[in-house]
Short mmCIF file of C-alpha atoms and ligand atoms in Angstrom, two decimals:
data_model
loop_
_atom_site.label_atom_id
_atom_site.label_comp_id
_atom_site.label_asym_id
_atom_site.label_seq_id
_atom_site.Cartn_x
_atom_site.Cartn_y
_atom_site.Cartn_z
CA MET A 233 -57.26 -18.80 91.28
CA ALA A 234 -53.45 -18.79 92.55
CA ILE A 235 -51.17 -16.67 90.45
CA GLU A 236 -49.41 -19.50 89.23
CA GLY A 237 -52.71 -20.78 87.63
CA TRP A 238 -53.41 -17.41 85.89
CA TYR A 239 -49.75 -17.43 84.68
CA ALA A 240 -50.03 -21.00 83.17
CA ASN A 241 -53.29 -20.26 81.56
CA THR A 242 -52.00 -16.96 79.85
CA VAL A 243 -48.88 -18.87 78.61
CA PHE A 244 -51.25 -21.50 77.38
CA ILE A 245 -53.71 -19.20 75.44
CA LEU A 246 -50.83 -17.11 73.90
CA ARG A 247 -49.19 -20.52 72.86
CA TRP A 248 -52.41 -21.83 71.35
CA PHE A 249 -53.29 -18.30 69.31
CA HIS A 250 -49.52 -18.33 68.21
CA ILE A 251 -49.47 -21.84 66.73
CA LEU A 252 -53.01 -21.03 65.48
CA PHE A 253 -51.88 -17.95 63.34
CA GLY A 254 -48.68 -19.87 62.63
CA ILE A 255 -50.63 -22.51 60.80
CA ILE A 256 -52.43 -19.85 58.68
CA TRP A 257 -49.13 -18.17 57.92
CA ILE A 258 -47.00 -21.36 57.13
CA GLY A 259 -50.08 -22.98 55.53
CA HIS A 260 -50.41 -20.11 53.04
CA LEU A 261 -46.57 -20.07 52.51
CA TYR A 262 -46.91 -23.88 51.47
CA PHE A 263 -49.80 -23.38 49.16
CA PHE A 264 -47.85 -20.46 47.41
CA ASN A 265 -44.68 -22.57 46.84
CA PHE A 266 -46.02 -26.14 46.44
CA VAL A 267 -49.23 -25.54 44.91
CA ASN A 268 -49.27 -22.06 43.46
CA ILE A 269 -45.93 -22.15 41.54
CA PRO A 270 -46.67 -25.43 39.80
CA PHE A 271 -50.27 -24.21 39.18
CA GLN A 272 -49.02 -20.86 37.38
CA GLY A 273 -46.62 -22.85 35.19
CA VAL A 274 -49.53 -24.64 33.53
CA LEU A 275 -52.24 -21.55 33.72
CA GLU A 276 -52.70 -20.26 30.13
CA LYS A 277 -51.24 -16.64 29.90
CA ASP A 278 -54.38 -15.15 29.05
CA LEU A 279 -56.17 -16.59 32.00
CA LYS A 280 -53.35 -14.90 34.42
CA PRO A 281 -54.79 -11.44 34.54
CA ARG A 282 -58.23 -12.94 35.07
CA VAL A 283 -57.59 -15.40 37.75
CA ASN A 284 -54.64 -13.96 39.64
CA PRO A 285 -56.11 -10.73 40.67
CA LEU A 286 -59.04 -12.81 42.30
CA LEU A 287 -57.21 -15.42 43.76
CA LEU A 288 -53.68 -13.88 45.08
CA PRO A 289 -54.78 -10.86 47.02
CA ARG A 290 -56.90 -12.96 49.12
CA ALA A 291 -54.33 -15.75 50.02
CA LEU A 292 -51.86 -12.72 50.52
CA TRP A 293 -54.20 -11.26 53.10
CA TRP A 294 -54.37 -14.49 55.25
CA PHE A 295 -50.52 -14.90 54.62
CA ARG A 296 -49.19 -11.54 55.93
CA TRP A 297 -51.82 -11.13 58.71
CA GLY A 298 -51.17 -14.84 59.94
CA ALA A 299 -47.42 -13.66 60.00
CA MET A 300 -47.95 -10.50 62.03
CA LEU A 301 -50.19 -12.34 64.54
CA THR A 302 -47.75 -15.15 64.67
CA PHE A 303 -44.89 -12.86 65.31
CA LEU A 304 -46.75 -10.64 67.96
CA PHE A 305 -47.96 -13.63 69.87
CA GLY A 306 -44.55 -15.38 69.56
CA TRP A 307 -42.66 -12.36 71.02
CA THR A 308 -45.31 -12.04 73.56
CA LEU A 309 -45.02 -15.56 74.58
CA LEU A 310 -41.10 -15.14 74.67
CA PHE A 311 -41.35 -12.11 77.06
CA VAL A 312 -44.01 -13.62 79.12
CA LYS A 313 -42.11 -17.10 79.65
CA TYR A 314 -38.34 -15.96 79.63
CA SER A 315 -38.29 -12.58 81.15
CA GLY A 316 -38.89 -14.05 84.77
CA GLY A 317 -35.20 -15.45 84.38
CA ASP A 318 -36.03 -19.11 85.60
CA LEU A 319 -36.25 -20.46 82.06
CA TRP A 320 -33.55 -18.24 80.73
CA LYS A 321 -30.83 -19.19 83.10
CA ASP A 322 -29.63 -22.66 83.64
CA ALA A 323 -29.68 -23.18 87.22
CA ALA A 324 -26.49 -25.42 87.61
CA THR A 325 -24.14 -23.26 85.51
CA GLY A 326 -25.76 -19.81 85.57
CA MET A 327 -25.30 -19.54 81.88
CA MET A 328 -28.04 -19.34 79.04
CA SER A 329 -30.32 -22.36 79.42
CA HIS A 330 -30.27 -24.70 76.27
CA ARG A 331 -34.09 -24.36 75.82
CA ALA A 332 -33.55 -20.38 75.67
CA MET A 333 -30.85 -20.93 72.98
CA TRP A 334 -33.50 -22.91 70.89
CA ILE A 335 -36.16 -20.38 71.14
CA LEU A 336 -33.75 -17.56 70.43
CA ALA A 337 -32.74 -19.45 67.38
CA GLY A 338 -36.30 -20.12 66.48
CA ALA A 339 -37.34 -16.52 67.01
CA LEU A 340 -34.52 -15.34 64.90
CA PHE A 341 -35.53 -17.56 61.80
CA GLY A 342 -39.18 -16.71 62.51
CA SER A 343 -38.69 -13.08 62.64
CA ILE A 344 -36.38 -13.07 59.61
CA MET A 345 -39.29 -14.80 57.71
CA TRP A 346 -41.75 -12.28 59.25
CA PHE A 347 -39.65 -9.31 57.91
CA ASN A 348 -39.23 -11.02 54.56
CA VAL A 349 -43.00 -11.33 54.26
CA TRP A 350 -43.80 -7.58 55.31
CA PHE A 351 -40.81 -5.84 53.68
CA VAL A 352 -40.01 -7.72 50.47
CA ILE A 353 -42.83 -10.45 49.42
CA TRP A 354 -45.87 -8.41 50.06
CA PRO A 355 -44.82 -4.98 48.58
CA ALA A 356 -43.44 -6.76 45.68
CA GLN A 357 -46.68 -8.74 45.09
CA ARG A 358 -48.84 -5.56 45.82
CA GLN A 359 -46.89 -3.78 43.10
CA ILE A 360 -47.26 -6.76 40.56
CA ILE A 361 -50.89 -7.44 41.16
CA GLY A 362 -51.64 -3.62 40.60
CA TRP A 363 -49.89 -3.96 37.42
CA VAL A 364 -51.63 -7.15 36.19
CA LYS A 365 -54.76 -5.40 37.15
CA ALA A 366 -54.02 -2.44 35.24
CA ALA A 367 -52.94 -4.50 32.14
CA GLN A 368 -49.56 -3.06 32.45
CA ALA A 369 -46.14 -5.07 32.11
CA PRO A 370 -43.37 -2.62 32.86
CA PRO A 371 -39.85 -3.73 32.19
CA GLU A 372 -38.83 -3.96 36.20
CA MET A 373 -41.89 -6.47 36.59
CA PRO A 374 -39.95 -9.67 35.97
CA ALA A 375 -37.21 -8.64 38.41
CA LEU A 376 -39.50 -7.87 41.01
CA ALA A 377 -41.36 -11.12 40.47
CA LYS A 378 -38.05 -13.02 40.86
CA ARG A 379 -37.05 -11.05 44.00
CA ALA A 380 -40.49 -12.00 45.44
CA ALA A 381 -40.03 -15.64 44.55
CA LEU A 382 -36.56 -15.73 45.96
CA PHE A 383 -37.49 -14.61 49.40
CA SER A 384 -40.48 -16.79 49.37
CA LYS A 385 -38.34 -19.74 48.61
CA ILE A 386 -35.74 -18.71 51.38
CA ASN A 387 -38.83 -18.54 53.97
CA THR A 388 -39.86 -22.09 52.81
CA TYR A 389 -36.47 -23.51 53.53
CA LEU A 390 -36.27 -21.55 56.72
CA SER A 391 -39.83 -22.83 57.92
CA ALA A 392 -38.44 -26.26 58.81
CA PRO A 393 -35.65 -25.68 61.00
CA MET A 394 -37.76 -22.65 62.77
CA LEU A 395 -40.16 -25.13 63.38
CA PHE A 396 -37.71 -27.60 65.01
CA CYS A 397 -36.44 -24.65 67.17
CA MET A 398 -39.95 -23.89 68.19
CA ILE A 399 -40.84 -27.41 69.62
CA ALA A 400 -37.53 -28.07 70.98
CA PRO A 401 -37.39 -26.10 74.28
CA ASN A 402 -40.44 -28.37 75.67
CA ASN A 403 -39.55 -31.43 73.86
CA TYR A 404 -36.05 -31.98 73.11
CA GLY A 405 -33.79 -30.09 75.37
CA SER A 406 -30.20 -30.01 74.74
CA ILE A 407 -28.47 -28.20 71.93
CA ASN A 408 -25.12 -28.21 70.41
CA ALA A 409 -23.48 -27.46 67.18
CA VAL A 410 -23.66 -30.90 65.60
CA THR A 411 -27.27 -31.10 66.32
CA PHE A 412 -28.02 -27.76 64.99
CA ILE A 413 -26.39 -28.62 61.58
CA VAL A 414 -27.87 -31.90 61.41
CA VAL A 415 -31.37 -30.12 62.02
CA LEU A 416 -30.44 -27.61 59.16
CA ALA A 417 -29.22 -30.47 56.62
CA ILE A 418 -32.28 -32.77 57.31
CA SER A 419 -34.52 -29.63 56.80
CA MET A 420 -32.98 -28.78 53.60
CA VAL A 421 -33.27 -32.17 52.17
CA ILE A 422 -36.90 -32.18 53.17
CA VAL A 423 -37.79 -28.95 51.83
CA ALA A 424 -35.94 -29.61 48.57
CA HIS A 425 -37.76 -32.88 48.18
CA LEU A 426 -41.27 -31.17 48.70
CA TYR A 427 -40.30 -28.68 45.92
CA LYS A 428 -39.34 -31.66 43.74
CA ILE A 429 -42.45 -33.61 43.93
CA SER A 430 -44.68 -30.60 44.02
CA THR A 431 -44.38 -30.37 40.26
CA LYS A 432 -46.09 -33.70 39.73
CA VAL A 433 -48.38 -34.63 42.87
CA GLY A 434 -52.30 -34.10 42.55
CA THR A 435 -52.33 -33.51 38.79
CA THR A 436 -54.44 -36.83 38.47
CA ILE A 437 -57.50 -37.89 40.85
C1 LIG B 162 -42.17 -15.04 64.33
C2 LIG B 162 -41.52 -15.20 65.24
C3 LIG B 162 -41.79 -16.25 66.35
C4 LIG B 162 -41.34 -15.97 67.72
C5 LIG B 162 -40.81 -14.98 68.30
C6 LIG B 162 -41.81 -17.13 68.40
C7 LIG B 162 -41.84 -17.67 69.53
C8 LIG B 162 -42.35 -18.68 70.35
C9 LIG B 162 -42.20 -18.99 71.93
C10 LIG B 162 -41.49 -18.11 72.87
C11 LIG B 162 -42.57 -20.12 72.10
C12 LIG B 162 -42.55 -20.81 73.35
C13 LIG B 162 -41.53 -21.68 73.71
C14 LIG B 162 -41.49 -22.31 75.11
O1 LIG B 162 -42.22 -22.93 75.58
O2 LIG B 162 -40.19 -22.43 75.68
C15 LIG B 162 -43.06 -20.60 70.97
C16 LIG B 162 -43.71 -21.99 70.65
C17 LIG B 162 -43.96 -22.62 69.61
N1 LIG B 162 -43.89 -21.96 68.28
FE1 LIG B 162 -43.24 -19.90 67.88
N2 LIG B 162 -42.36 -18.30 67.46
C18 LIG B 162 -42.24 -17.55 66.11
C19 LIG B 162 -42.94 -18.14 65.00
C20 LIG B 162 -43.34 -19.30 64.80
C21 LIG B 162 -44.11 -19.91 63.73
C22 LIG B 162 -44.07 -19.16 62.29
C23 LIG B 162 -44.39 -21.07 64.00
C24 LIG B 162 -45.29 -22.01 62.98
C25 LIG B 162 -46.21 -22.76 63.31
C26 LIG B 162 -44.34 -21.39 65.27
C27 LIG B 162 -44.70 -22.41 65.93
C28 LIG B 162 -44.58 -22.84 67.39
C29 LIG B 162 -44.94 -24.04 68.15
C30 LIG B 162 -45.77 -25.07 67.31
C31 LIG B 162 -44.63 -23.58 69.42
C32 LIG B 162 -44.87 -24.69 70.64
C33 LIG B 162 -43.94 -25.22 71.25
C34 LIG B 162 -44.36 -26.32 72.31
O3 LIG B 162 -45.18 -26.04 73.09
O4 LIG B 162 -43.58 -27.50 72.28
N3 LIG B 162 -43.63 -20.19 65.83
N4 LIG B 162 -42.80 -19.86 69.81
#
């Protein structure tokens, strides 16, 4: 097989795995934010220590390892696709191409999200679940729970523009400040609406 064939197939497989793990990660992020938050709001207090230590560690496992593999496949894909230079530079101007700008913005959003999962949300949740399992509720627990919830919310808001930036290089093309701001604004409106309806939807069959 010609070298171009190997290259195209490698990039394709990397992208496939990248998106597969991205779905696992972001699917769980949405489960936590649009299903679990409203659910915890109506779950009886005495049931929480029985339900949560069985449910949340499982969901958090898929969540954090999905994030890790998406991140690793994403940066590998970026390196493999863009390090050659052809996609990185605009042939006409010699400047950075618009698709490179899109993917750098997406990679930045995605990497901030990955950092929040591994260095804020997961350590906080691990600590909280440990306390719940041991039937302890130290005074620092509410602040830690708030911190985890805040960063989870930040990630949910970032996920919409991040996804736009991921699909833009191959399907959209041009980038400018107005487009970027419009994408951010539409994303915020959509996510805020999803939060709003999440307390009401699915409560009846
Ligand atoms: C964590 C950091 C991430 C990095 C560094 C990254 C990097 C990349 C790169 C380099 C590409 C190829 C772009 C191109 O073909 O020009 C890509 C594509 C893509 N990424 Fe990511 N990504 C990240 C996170 C995510 C996440 C969380 C998702 C959520 C599902 C995601 C979804 C996608 C999709 C759907 C594509 C396919 C675009 C297309 O073929 O049109 N990425 N990503």
